[in-house]
Coordinates of C-alpha atoms and ligand atoms in Angstrom, one line a residue:
X12 CA 0.0 0.0 0.0
X13 CA 1.3 3.4 -0.9
X14 CA 1.9 5.7 1.9
X15 CA 2.0 8.8 -0.2
X16 CA 0.1 11.8 1.0
X17 CA -2.0 14.5 -0.6
X18 CA -3.5 17.5 0.9
X19 CA -6.1 19.8 -0.8
X20 CA -6.0 23.1 0.9
X21 CA -6.2 26.9 0.2
X22 CA -3.5 29.4 -0.5
X23 CA -2.8 31.3 2.7
X24 CA -1.7 34.5 1.1
X25 CA -4.6 36.5 0.1
X26 CA -8.5 36.7 0.3
X27 CA -8.9 35.0 -3.2
X28 CA -8.1 31.7 -1.4
X29 CA -7.0 29.7 -4.5
X30 CA -7.2 26.0 -4.2
X31 CA -3.9 24.3 -4.1
X32 CA -2.7 20.6 -3.7
X33 CA 0.4 19.5 -1.7
X34 CA 1.7 16.0 -2.3
X35 CA 4.6 14.0 -1.2
X36 CA 5.7 10.3 -1.7
X37 CA 6.4 7.7 0.9
X38 CA 7.7 9.7 3.8
X39 CA 8.6 6.4 5.6
X40 CA 10.7 4.9 3.0
X41 CA 14.5 4.3 3.8
X42 CA 15.2 5.7 0.4
X43 CA 15.1 9.4 0.2
X44 CA 14.6 11.5 -3.0
X45 CA 12.8 14.3 -4.5
X46 CA 9.5 12.3 -4.5
X47 CA 9.6 12.4 -0.7
X48 CA 9.5 16.2 -0.7
X49 CA 6.4 18.3 -0.8
X50 CA 5.4 19.0 -4.5
X51 CA 2.8 21.8 -5.2
X52 CA 0.0 21.1 -7.8
X53 CA -3.0 23.1 -8.9
X54 CA -6.4 21.9 -8.9
X55 CA -7.5 21.7 -12.5
X56 CA -11.0 23.1 -11.4
X57 CA -9.5 26.3 -10.5
X58 CA -8.7 27.8 -13.8
X59 CA -7.1 30.8 -12.2
X60 CA -4.0 28.8 -11.3
X61 CA -1.7 30.2 -8.7
X62 CA 0.3 33.3 -8.6
X63 CA 4.1 33.4 -7.8
X64 CA 3.3 34.1 -4.2
X65 CA 1.0 31.0 -4.0
X66 CA 3.9 29.0 -5.7
X67 CA 6.0 29.9 -2.8
X68 CA 3.9 28.1 -0.3
X69 CA 6.2 25.0 -0.1
X70 CA 9.2 27.1 0.8
X71 CA 7.3 28.8 3.5
X72 CA 5.9 25.5 4.8
X73 CA 9.4 23.9 5.1
X74 CA 11.3 27.1 5.7
X75 CA 14.4 26.8 8.1
X76 CA 13.2 29.9 9.7
X77 CA 10.1 28.3 11.1
X78 CA 9.7 28.7 14.9
X79 CA 9.4 25.5 16.6
X80 CA 9.7 26.4 20.3
X81 CA 8.2 29.0 22.7
X82 CA 10.6 31.7 23.2
X83 CA 10.8 34.2 25.9
X84 CA 13.4 37.0 25.6
X85 CA 15.6 34.7 23.5
X86 CA 15.2 31.6 25.6
X87 CA 13.2 28.5 24.8
X88 CA 10.4 27.2 27.2
X89 CA 8.2 24.2 27.3
X90 CA 4.7 25.0 25.9
X91 CA 2.8 23.8 28.9
X92 CA 5.0 25.9 31.3
X93 CA 4.7 29.0 29.1
X94 CA 0.8 28.6 28.9
X95 CA 0.7 28.3 32.7
X96 CA 2.9 31.4 33.2
X97 CA 0.9 33.4 30.6
X98 CA -2.5 32.5 32.1
X99 CA -1.4 33.6 35.5
X100 CA -0.1 36.9 34.3
X101 CA -3.1 37.5 32.1
X102 CA -5.4 36.8 34.9
X103 CA -3.6 39.4 37.0
X104 CA -3.6 42.2 34.3
X105 CA -7.3 41.5 33.4
X106 CA -8.6 42.4 36.8
X107 CA -8.8 45.9 35.3
X108 CA -11.4 46.4 32.6
X109 CA -9.7 46.8 29.3
X110 CA -6.2 46.2 30.7
X111 CA -5.5 43.7 27.8
X112 CA -5.8 44.2 24.1
X113 CA -6.0 41.4 21.5
X114 CA -5.0 41.8 17.9
X115 CA -5.7 38.9 15.5
X116 CA -4.8 38.6 11.9
X117 CA -7.2 38.0 9.1
X118 CA -5.3 34.8 8.4
X119 CA -7.2 32.8 11.0
X120 CA -10.2 30.5 10.8
X121 CA -13.6 31.4 11.8
X122 CA -13.3 29.0 14.8
X123 CA -10.0 30.6 16.0
X124 CA -11.7 34.0 15.8
X125 CA -14.6 33.0 17.9
X126 CA -12.2 31.5 20.5
X127 CA -10.2 34.8 20.5
X128 CA -13.4 36.7 21.1
X129 CA -14.1 34.3 24.0
X130 CA -10.7 34.8 25.4
X131 CA -11.4 38.6 25.2
X132 CA -14.6 38.2 27.2
X133 CA -12.6 36.1 29.8
X134 CA -10.0 38.8 30.0
X135 CA -12.7 41.4 30.7
X136 CA -11.7 43.4 27.6
X137 CA -13.6 44.9 24.7
X138 CA -10.3 45.6 22.9
X139 CA -10.1 42.9 20.2
X140 CA -9.0 44.3 16.7
X141 CA -8.0 43.0 13.3
X142 CA -4.9 43.4 11.4
X143 CA -3.7 44.0 8.8
X144 CA -5.1 47.4 9.8
X145 CA -6.1 48.4 6.1
X146 CA -8.6 45.7 6.2
X147 CA -10.7 47.0 8.9
X148 CA -12.1 49.8 6.7
X149 CA -13.7 47.0 4.5
X150 CA -15.8 45.4 7.3
X151 CA -19.0 47.1 6.6
X152 CA -19.4 45.9 3.2
X153 CA -21.4 42.8 2.3
X154 CA -19.7 41.5 -0.9
X155 CA -21.6 41.1 -4.0
X156 CA -19.1 38.8 -5.7
X157 CA -18.9 35.8 -8.0
X158 CA -15.8 34.5 -9.9
X159 CA -18.0 33.0 -12.5
X160 CA -20.1 36.0 -13.1
X161 CA -17.0 38.4 -13.2
X162 CA -15.7 36.5 -16.1
X163 CA -18.7 37.3 -18.0
X164 CA -19.3 40.8 -17.0
X165 CA -19.4 43.7 -19.6
X166 CA -17.7 46.2 -17.4
X167 CA -15.3 46.1 -14.4
X168 CA -14.2 49.3 -12.6
X169 CA -11.2 48.4 -10.4
X170 CA -10.0 50.9 -7.8
X171 CA -6.6 49.9 -6.6
X172 CA -4.2 47.4 -8.2
X173 CA -5.8 44.0 -7.8
X174 CA -3.4 42.4 -10.3
X175 CA -0.5 43.2 -7.9
X176 CA -2.3 42.5 -4.8
X177 CA -4.2 39.3 -5.8
X178 CA -2.8 38.3 -9.1
X179 CA -4.9 35.3 -10.1
X180 CA -7.9 37.7 -10.2
X181 CA -6.4 38.8 -13.5
X182 CA -7.7 35.7 -15.1
X183 CA -11.5 36.3 -14.7
X184 CA -10.9 40.1 -15.2
X185 CA -9.1 39.6 -18.6
X186 CA -11.6 37.0 -19.6
X187 CA -14.4 39.4 -19.1
X188 CA -12.6 42.2 -21.1
X189 CA -12.0 39.8 -24.0
X190 CA -15.3 38.2 -23.9
X191 CA -16.9 40.6 -26.3
X192 CA -15.9 43.7 -28.2
X193 CA -16.8 46.7 -26.3
X194 CA -16.3 45.1 -22.8
X195 CA -14.6 47.5 -20.5
X196 CA -11.8 47.3 -18.0
X197 CA -11.4 50.7 -15.9
X198 CA -8.8 51.2 -13.4
X199 CA -8.4 54.0 -11.0
X200 CA -5.4 54.4 -8.6
X201 CA -2.8 56.7 -7.5
X202 CA 0.2 55.1 -9.3
X203 CA -0.1 53.1 -12.4
X204 CA 0.0 49.3 -11.6
X205 CA 0.0 46.0 -13.1
X206 CA -3.5 46.5 -14.4
X207 CA -2.6 49.6 -16.4
X208 CA -1.6 47.9 -19.6
X209 CA -4.8 46.1 -19.9
X210 CA -7.2 48.9 -18.7
X211 CA -8.3 52.3 -19.3
X212 CA -6.4 54.1 -16.5
X213 CA -7.3 57.0 -14.4
X214 CA -4.3 58.0 -12.2
X215 CA -5.5 60.4 -9.6
X216 CA -3.4 62.7 -7.2
X217 CA -2.5 60.8 -4.0
X218 CA -5.0 61.5 -1.2
X219 CA -7.7 62.8 -3.4
X220 CA -9.7 59.5 -4.2
X221 CA -12.5 59.9 -1.7
X222 CA -13.0 63.5 -2.9
X223 CA -13.1 62.5 -6.5
X224 CA -15.8 59.7 -5.8
X225 CA -17.9 62.2 -3.9
X226 CA -18.1 64.3 -7.1
X227 CA -18.6 61.1 -9.2
X228 CA -21.5 60.2 -6.8
X229 CA -23.1 63.5 -7.3
X230 CA -22.8 63.1 -11.1
X231 CA -24.4 59.7 -11.2
X232 CA -27.2 61.0 -9.0
X233 CA -27.8 63.7 -11.5
X234 CA -26.7 66.4 -8.9
X235 CA -24.1 67.9 -11.2
X236 CA -22.3 70.5 -9.3
X237 CA -20.2 73.0 -11.2
X238 CA -16.8 71.5 -10.3
X239 CA -14.0 72.1 -12.7
X240 CA -11.9 69.3 -11.9
X241 CA -8.9 70.9 -13.5
X242 CA -8.9 73.5 -10.8
X243 CA -9.1 71.1 -7.9
X244 CA -5.7 69.5 -8.4
X245 CA -7.1 65.9 -8.5
X246 CA -5.0 65.4 -11.6
X247 CA -8.0 64.2 -13.7
X248 CA -10.0 66.1 -16.2
X249 CA -13.7 66.9 -16.1
X250 CA -14.2 64.6 -19.2
X251 CA -12.9 61.6 -16.9
X252 CA -16.0 62.0 -14.7
X253 CA -18.3 61.9 -17.7
X254 CA -16.4 58.8 -19.1
X255 CA -16.8 56.9 -15.8
X256 CA -20.4 57.9 -15.4
X257 CA -21.4 56.8 -18.6
X258 CA -19.5 53.4 -18.4
X259 CA -21.0 52.8 -15.1
X260 CA -24.5 53.7 -16.2
X261 CA -24.3 52.0 -19.5
X262 CA -23.2 48.4 -18.2
X263 CA -25.6 45.7 -17.9
X264 CA -23.6 43.4 -15.6
X265 CA -20.8 45.5 -14.3
X266 CA -18.6 45.3 -11.2
X267 CA -16.8 47.7 -9.0
X268 CA -13.9 46.1 -7.1
X269 CA -11.8 47.8 -4.3
X270 CA -8.3 46.7 -3.2
X271 CA -6.1 48.6 -0.8
X272 CA -2.9 48.3 1.0
X273 CA -1.1 50.0 3.9
X274 CA 0.1 53.5 3.0
X275 CA -2.0 53.7 -0.1
X276 CA -5.5 55.1 -0.3
X277 CA -6.2 57.9 2.3
X278 CA -9.6 57.5 4.0
X279 CA -10.4 54.0 2.6
X280 CA -13.7 53.9 4.7
X281 CA -14.9 57.0 2.8
X282 CA -13.9 55.4 -0.5
X283 CA -15.6 52.3 0.2
X284 CA -18.8 53.9 1.4
X285 CA -18.9 56.1 -1.7
X286 CA -18.1 53.2 -4.0
X287 CA -21.0 51.2 -2.5
X288 CA -23.4 54.0 -3.1
X289 CA -22.1 54.6 -6.6
X290 CA -22.4 50.9 -7.4
X291 CA -26.1 51.1 -6.0
X292 CA -27.1 54.2 -7.9
X293 CA -25.6 52.8 -11.3
X294 CA -27.0 49.2 -10.7
X295 CA -23.5 47.6 -10.6
X296 CA -22.1 44.8 -8.2
X297 CA -19.6 45.9 -5.4
X298 CA -17.0 43.9 -3.7
X299 CA -14.0 44.5 -1.7
X300 CA -10.8 42.3 -1.9
X301 CA -9.1 42.4 1.5
X302 CA -5.4 41.6 2.0
X303 CA -5.9 38.9 4.6
X304 CA -7.1 35.4 3.7
X305 CA -10.2 35.6 5.9
X306 CA -10.2 39.2 7.1
X307 CA -13.9 39.5 6.2
X308 CA -14.8 36.6 8.4
X309 CA -12.6 37.4 11.3
X310 CA -13.5 41.0 11.3
X311 CA -17.2 40.2 11.3
X312 CA -16.7 37.9 14.3
X313 CA -14.9 40.7 16.2
X314 CA -18.1 42.7 15.2
X315 CA -16.8 46.2 15.8
X316 CA -14.3 48.7 14.3
X317 CA -12.1 48.6 17.6
X318 CA -8.6 49.4 16.3
X319 CA -8.9 53.1 17.0
X320 CA -9.8 52.2 20.7
X321 CA -6.7 49.9 20.9
X322 CA -4.4 52.5 19.5
X323 CA -5.7 55.1 22.1
X324 CA -5.3 52.5 24.8
X325 CA -1.7 52.0 23.7
X326 CA -1.0 55.8 23.6
X327 CA -2.8 56.7 26.8
X328 CA -1.0 53.8 28.4
X329 CA -4.1 52.2 29.8
X330 CA -3.3 48.8 28.1
X331 CA -0.9 46.7 30.2
X332 CA -1.0 43.6 28.2
X333 CA -0.9 42.9 24.6
X334 CA -1.6 39.6 22.6
X335 CA -1.1 39.5 18.9
X336 CA -2.1 36.3 17.2
X337 CA -0.7 35.6 13.9
X338 CA 1.9 38.3 13.6
X339 CA 4.5 40.3 15.6
X340 CA 3.4 43.6 17.0
X341 CA 7.1 44.7 16.3
X342 CA 6.2 44.3 12.6
X343 CA 2.5 45.2 12.4
X344 CA 2.5 48.1 14.7
X345 CA 5.0 50.9 13.5
X346 CA 7.0 52.4 16.4
X347 CA 5.9 49.6 18.6
X348 CA 8.9 50.2 20.8
X349 CA 7.4 53.5 22.0
X350 CA 4.5 51.6 23.5
X351 CA 6.5 48.6 24.7
X352 CA 7.7 50.1 27.8
X353 CA 4.4 50.5 29.4
X354 CA 3.3 46.9 28.6
X355 CA 3.8 44.4 31.5
X356 CA 3.0 41.5 29.3
X357 CA 3.4 40.8 25.5
X358 CA 2.3 37.5 23.8
X359 CA 2.5 36.8 20.1
X360 CA 2.4 33.8 17.8
X361 CA 4.4 33.6 14.7
X362 CA 5.4 31.1 12.0
X363 CA 8.8 32.5 11.9
X364 CA 11.7 32.8 14.5
X365 CA 12.4 36.2 16.0
X366 CA 15.1 35.7 18.6
X367 CA 15.0 39.1 20.1
X368 CA 11.1 39.4 20.5
X369 CA 10.3 41.1 23.7
X370 CA 7.7 38.7 25.3
X371 CA 6.3 35.1 24.9
X372 CA 6.5 34.0 21.2
X373 CA 4.6 30.8 20.5
X374 CA 5.3 28.8 17.3
X375 CA 2.1 29.1 15.1
X376 CA 0.9 27.0 12.2
X377 CA 0.0 28.3 8.8
X378 CA -3.7 28.2 7.8
X379 CA -2.8 25.3 5.4
X380 CA -1.7 23.3 8.6
X381 CA -5.1 23.8 10.2
X382 CA -8.7 22.4 10.3
X383 CA -11.4 24.9 10.2
X384 CA -13.5 27.2 8.0
X385 CA -13.1 30.6 6.4
X386 CA -15.3 33.0 4.6
X387 CA -14.9 33.4 1.0
X388 CA -15.2 36.6 -1.2
X389 CA -18.3 35.1 -2.4
X390 CA -19.7 35.3 1.2
X391 CA -19.8 31.5 1.7
X392 CA -18.4 29.6 4.6
X393 CA -15.9 27.1 3.2
X394 CA -13.6 24.6 4.6
X395 CA -9.9 25.7 4.7
X396 CA -9.1 22.1 3.4
X397 CA -7.1 19.1 4.6
X398 CA -4.4 20.1 6.9
X399 CA -0.7 19.4 6.1
X400 CA 0.9 18.0 9.3
X401 CA 2.2 21.0 11.2
X402 CA 6.0 21.4 11.7
X403 CA 7.0 19.8 14.9
X404 CA 6.6 22.0 17.8
X405 CA 4.0 24.3 16.1
X406 CA 0.5 24.8 17.6
X407 CA -2.4 26.3 16.0
X408 CA -3.6 29.5 17.6
X409 CA -7.0 27.8 18.1
X410 CA -5.3 25.3 20.4
X411 CA -3.3 27.9 22.1
X412 CA -6.3 30.1 22.8
X413 CA -8.3 27.1 24.2
X414 CA -5.4 26.3 26.5
X415 CA -5.1 30.0 27.6
X416 CA -8.8 30.1 28.5
X417 CA -8.5 26.8 30.4
X418 CA -5.5 28.2 32.3
X419 CA -7.4 31.4 33.2
X420 CA -10.8 29.9 34.0
X421 CA -10.4 26.3 34.3
X422 CA -13.2 25.9 31.6
X423 CA -13.0 24.0 28.3
X424 CA -14.4 26.0 25.5
X425 CA -15.7 25.2 22.2
X426 CA -16.0 27.7 19.2
X427 CA -19.6 28.6 18.6
X428 CA -20.3 29.4 14.8
X429 CA -22.9 32.1 14.3
X430 CA -24.3 34.0 11.3
X431 CA -21.7 36.4 10.0
X432 CA -23.0 39.8 9.1
X433 CA -21.1 42.8 8.0
X434 CA -20.0 45.2 10.8
X435 CA -22.6 48.1 11.5
X436 CA -21.8 51.1 9.4
X437 CA -20.4 54.1 11.4
X438 CA -21.1 57.8 11.3
X439 CA -19.0 59.7 8.9
X440 CA -17.7 58.5 5.7
X441 CA -17.7 62.0 4.4
X442 CA -14.9 62.7 1.9
X443 CA -12.0 64.7 3.1
X444 CA -11.6 67.9 1.1
X445 CA -8.4 68.1 -1.0
X446 CA -5.5 69.9 0.4
X447 CA -4.5 71.9 -2.8
X448 CA -2.0 74.1 -1.2
X449 CA 1.5 73.2 -2.1
X450 CA 3.7 72.4 0.9
X451 CA 7.3 73.5 0.0
X452 CA 8.7 71.5 3.0
X453 CA 7.3 68.3 1.6
X454 CA 6.9 68.5 -2.1
X455 CA 6.5 64.7 -2.6
X456 CA 3.7 62.3 -1.9
X457 CA 4.7 59.0 -0.3
X458 CA 2.7 55.9 -1.4
X459 CA 2.8 52.4 -0.1
X460 CA 2.7 49.6 -2.6
X461 CA 2.9 45.8 -2.7
X462 CA 6.1 44.2 -3.9
X463 CA 6.9 43.0 -7.4
X464 CA 6.9 39.2 -7.4
X465 CA 9.9 37.9 -5.4
X466 CA 9.3 34.2 -5.6
X467 CA 12.3 32.4 -4.2
X468 CA 13.9 34.9 -1.8
X469 CA 10.8 35.0 0.2
X470 CA 10.3 38.8 0.3
X471 CA 6.7 38.5 -0.5
X472 CA 5.8 36.8 2.8
X473 CA 6.3 40.3 4.3
X474 CA 8.3 38.9 7.2
X475 CA 11.2 40.8 8.7
X476 CA 13.5 37.9 8.8
X477 CA 13.5 37.7 5.1
X478 CA 13.8 41.4 4.6
X479 CA 17.0 41.3 6.7
X480 CA 18.5 38.6 4.3
X481 CA 17.5 40.6 1.2
X482 CA 18.6 43.9 2.6
X483 CA 16.7 47.2 2.0
X484 CA 14.5 49.1 2.2
X485 CA 14.3 50.7 -1.1
X486 CA 12.1 53.1 -3.0
X487 CA 11.0 54.0 -6.5
X488 CA 10.3 57.2 -8.1
X489 CA 9.5 58.7 -11.5
X490 CA 12.6 57.9 -13.7
X491 CA 12.8 61.2 -15.5
X492 CA 12.4 63.1 -12.3
X493 CA 15.2 60.9 -10.7
X494 CA 17.5 61.9 -13.5
X495 CA 16.6 65.6 -13.3
X496 CA 17.1 65.7 -9.6
X497 CA 20.6 64.1 -10.0
X498 CA 20.2 62.0 -6.8
X499 CA 22.6 59.4 -5.9
X500 CA 21.7 55.8 -5.1
X501 CA 21.0 56.4 -1.4
X502 CA 18.4 59.1 -0.1
X503 CA 16.6 59.8 3.1
X504 CA 12.9 60.0 2.9
X505 CA 11.4 62.4 5.5
X506 CA 7.7 62.6 6.4
X507 CA 6.2 64.7 9.2
X508 CA 6.3 61.5 11.3
X509 CA 9.5 59.9 10.6
X510 CA 12.5 59.5 8.4
X511 CA 14.4 56.5 7.0
X512 CA 17.4 55.9 4.6
X513 CA 16.7 54.2 1.4
X514 CA 18.4 52.8 -1.6
X515 CA 16.7 53.7 -4.9
X516 CA 15.4 50.5 -6.4
X517 CA 16.2 49.6 -10.1
X518 CA 13.8 52.0 -11.8
X519 CA 13.6 49.9 -14.9
X520 CA 12.4 46.9 -13.0
X521 CA 9.5 48.8 -11.2
X522 CA 6.2 47.6 -12.2
X523 CA 4.7 50.9 -11.2
X524 CA 4.1 53.8 -13.5
X525 CA 5.0 56.6 -11.1
X526 CA 3.9 60.1 -11.6
X527 CA 6.2 63.0 -10.8
X528 CA 6.3 64.1 -7.3
X529 CA 5.4 60.7 -6.0
X530 CA 7.7 58.4 -4.0
X531 CA 6.8 54.7 -3.8
X532 CA 7.8 52.3 -1.1
X533 CA 7.0 48.5 -0.6
X534 CA 5.3 48.5 2.8
X535 CA 6.2 45.1 4.0
X536 CA 9.4 46.7 5.5
X537 CA 8.9 48.0 9.0
X538 CA 11.1 51.0 8.1
X539 CA 8.7 51.9 5.3
X540 CA 5.5 51.4 7.3
X541 CA 7.0 53.7 10.0
X542 CA 7.0 56.6 7.5
X543 CA 3.2 56.5 7.6
X544 CA 1.6 57.6 10.8
X545 CA -0.3 55.1 12.8
X546 CA -3.1 57.4 13.5
X547 CA -6.8 57.4 12.8
X548 CA -7.8 59.2 9.6
X549 CA -10.8 61.7 9.6
X550 CA -13.0 58.7 9.4
X551 CA -11.7 57.5 12.6
X552 CA -10.2 54.5 10.9
X553 CA -6.8 53.2 11.6
X554 CA -5.6 52.6 8.0
X555 CA -2.6 54.7 7.2
X556 CA -2.6 56.2 3.7
X557 CA -0.4 58.4 1.6
X558 CA 1.5 61.1 3.3
X559 CA 3.5 64.1 2.2
X560 CA 7.4 63.6 2.1
X561 CA 10.7 65.1 0.9
X562 CA 13.9 63.6 -0.2
X563 CA 17.2 64.6 1.5
X564 CA 20.7 63.6 0.5
Ligands
SF4_629 S1 -3.8 35.3 -5.9 FE1 -3.8 35.1 -3.7 S2 -4.8 33.2 -3.3 FE2 -4.2 33.1 -5.3 S3 -2.2 32.2 -5.5 FE3 -1.8 34.4 -5.3 S4 -1.6 34.9 -3.2 FE4 -2.5 32.8 -3.3

């Protein structure tokens, strides 16, 4: 009998959740060869295939950097002992209401999210929030999405570079564009992205997107105000608004899609609210494509937009303990060291080693090493698949949370699965007015983007350990402007919040079409994230967008 193994699971890297198959030969055979290693296969039923990031899954799974022990300040601890210590400490801190904050990444199963919420209750805290932070602004939306129907649509209007953030989405979108003569693919963004060559592009001045959509909404509602776009500084002409309006109104089966990233769109909550209304007025479908695999599901279980409260608690020093499931706060919270001193207790789980982490670090599993369910972009609850055996030592966050609850209360808990509704809409969502005045101290706009594909050296995992190996960070800017300015290879980017030394990336290799006076940085580097303020925007959403900047040599 063959003892080969096959696991049908889902790609853990983004909310498109593409199906993938991992296979290996007889692992018990005394003979060892390539057939005993994991091989990656694509399910033929998934005609989108996998993007280079998805192809990276085996390297991630078997990475030598995987964390396999509980670490505390660089020393390894037995799991049981660490859980006992953490439970005791958490019990003490949680005597005070909201003394502990929990952050959970969108890469968890629904069951784990329910358990995390239960843990919050046991810890006497309402402070449970979602990261990546940019996904929080999307939680009030109920997605109207279908892969099959998108392929046959007559118009897609994408806001944000979906081809970069979720590359296999290119397949149904290009299929739709090629279906019939006259089918439209429209793209609006603040720098030209991977979609640009295939679409009619509208590149708007960074920071003006919400304002532009407020005008577009008035147009589609027939409340034409006399706004001469040329005078507002948005960077688009008045004809662009007429073009967009007629494309949106004339479509029979059209879609508006929104995709964002840290440091990119300012006021994403306003953008999403306005796009939803525009879709409604023009009778088009509307969907958001989050960064995290299951951000929509995890965020809905949390049920509230809590990240602002967590940030306030960190700033006001009322939070004494921080738990971060599925990612290091040192990487996800820019300037974390400023908050760290006030914290008596820090616990995080991570799939990668981080030897100098300042707290308890538990070895986590990837979603493809877990049982459980996730919510799809199509608003269905689906199984994450058949779990690959986890690397030795790693525990799923679901198990960790259950054990913590048991340690704190003595109770065994079971995740309860309830109906998942979008988070209640909040007040506001009004577009921020453009700031047309020139700021001579900061003549550039700094924009966060995703990386070009770096399959192989692991950069795309956004993990710091890989970044250190690769070197960096680096930036891109408009090629002609770079020549004009006569800059050398290394420059300092200064924003009103921070500054950092950068190497200028190979401009010919950049997949972005960068307008003048715009600097682009890949935001998986903590040095890049720190240039954007971790403050709430005018919608009171913690989702850093573009900031003004200057270059110094
Ligand atoms: S598009 Fe997203 S889900 Fe699909 S393979 Fe790439 S990273 Fe994975």
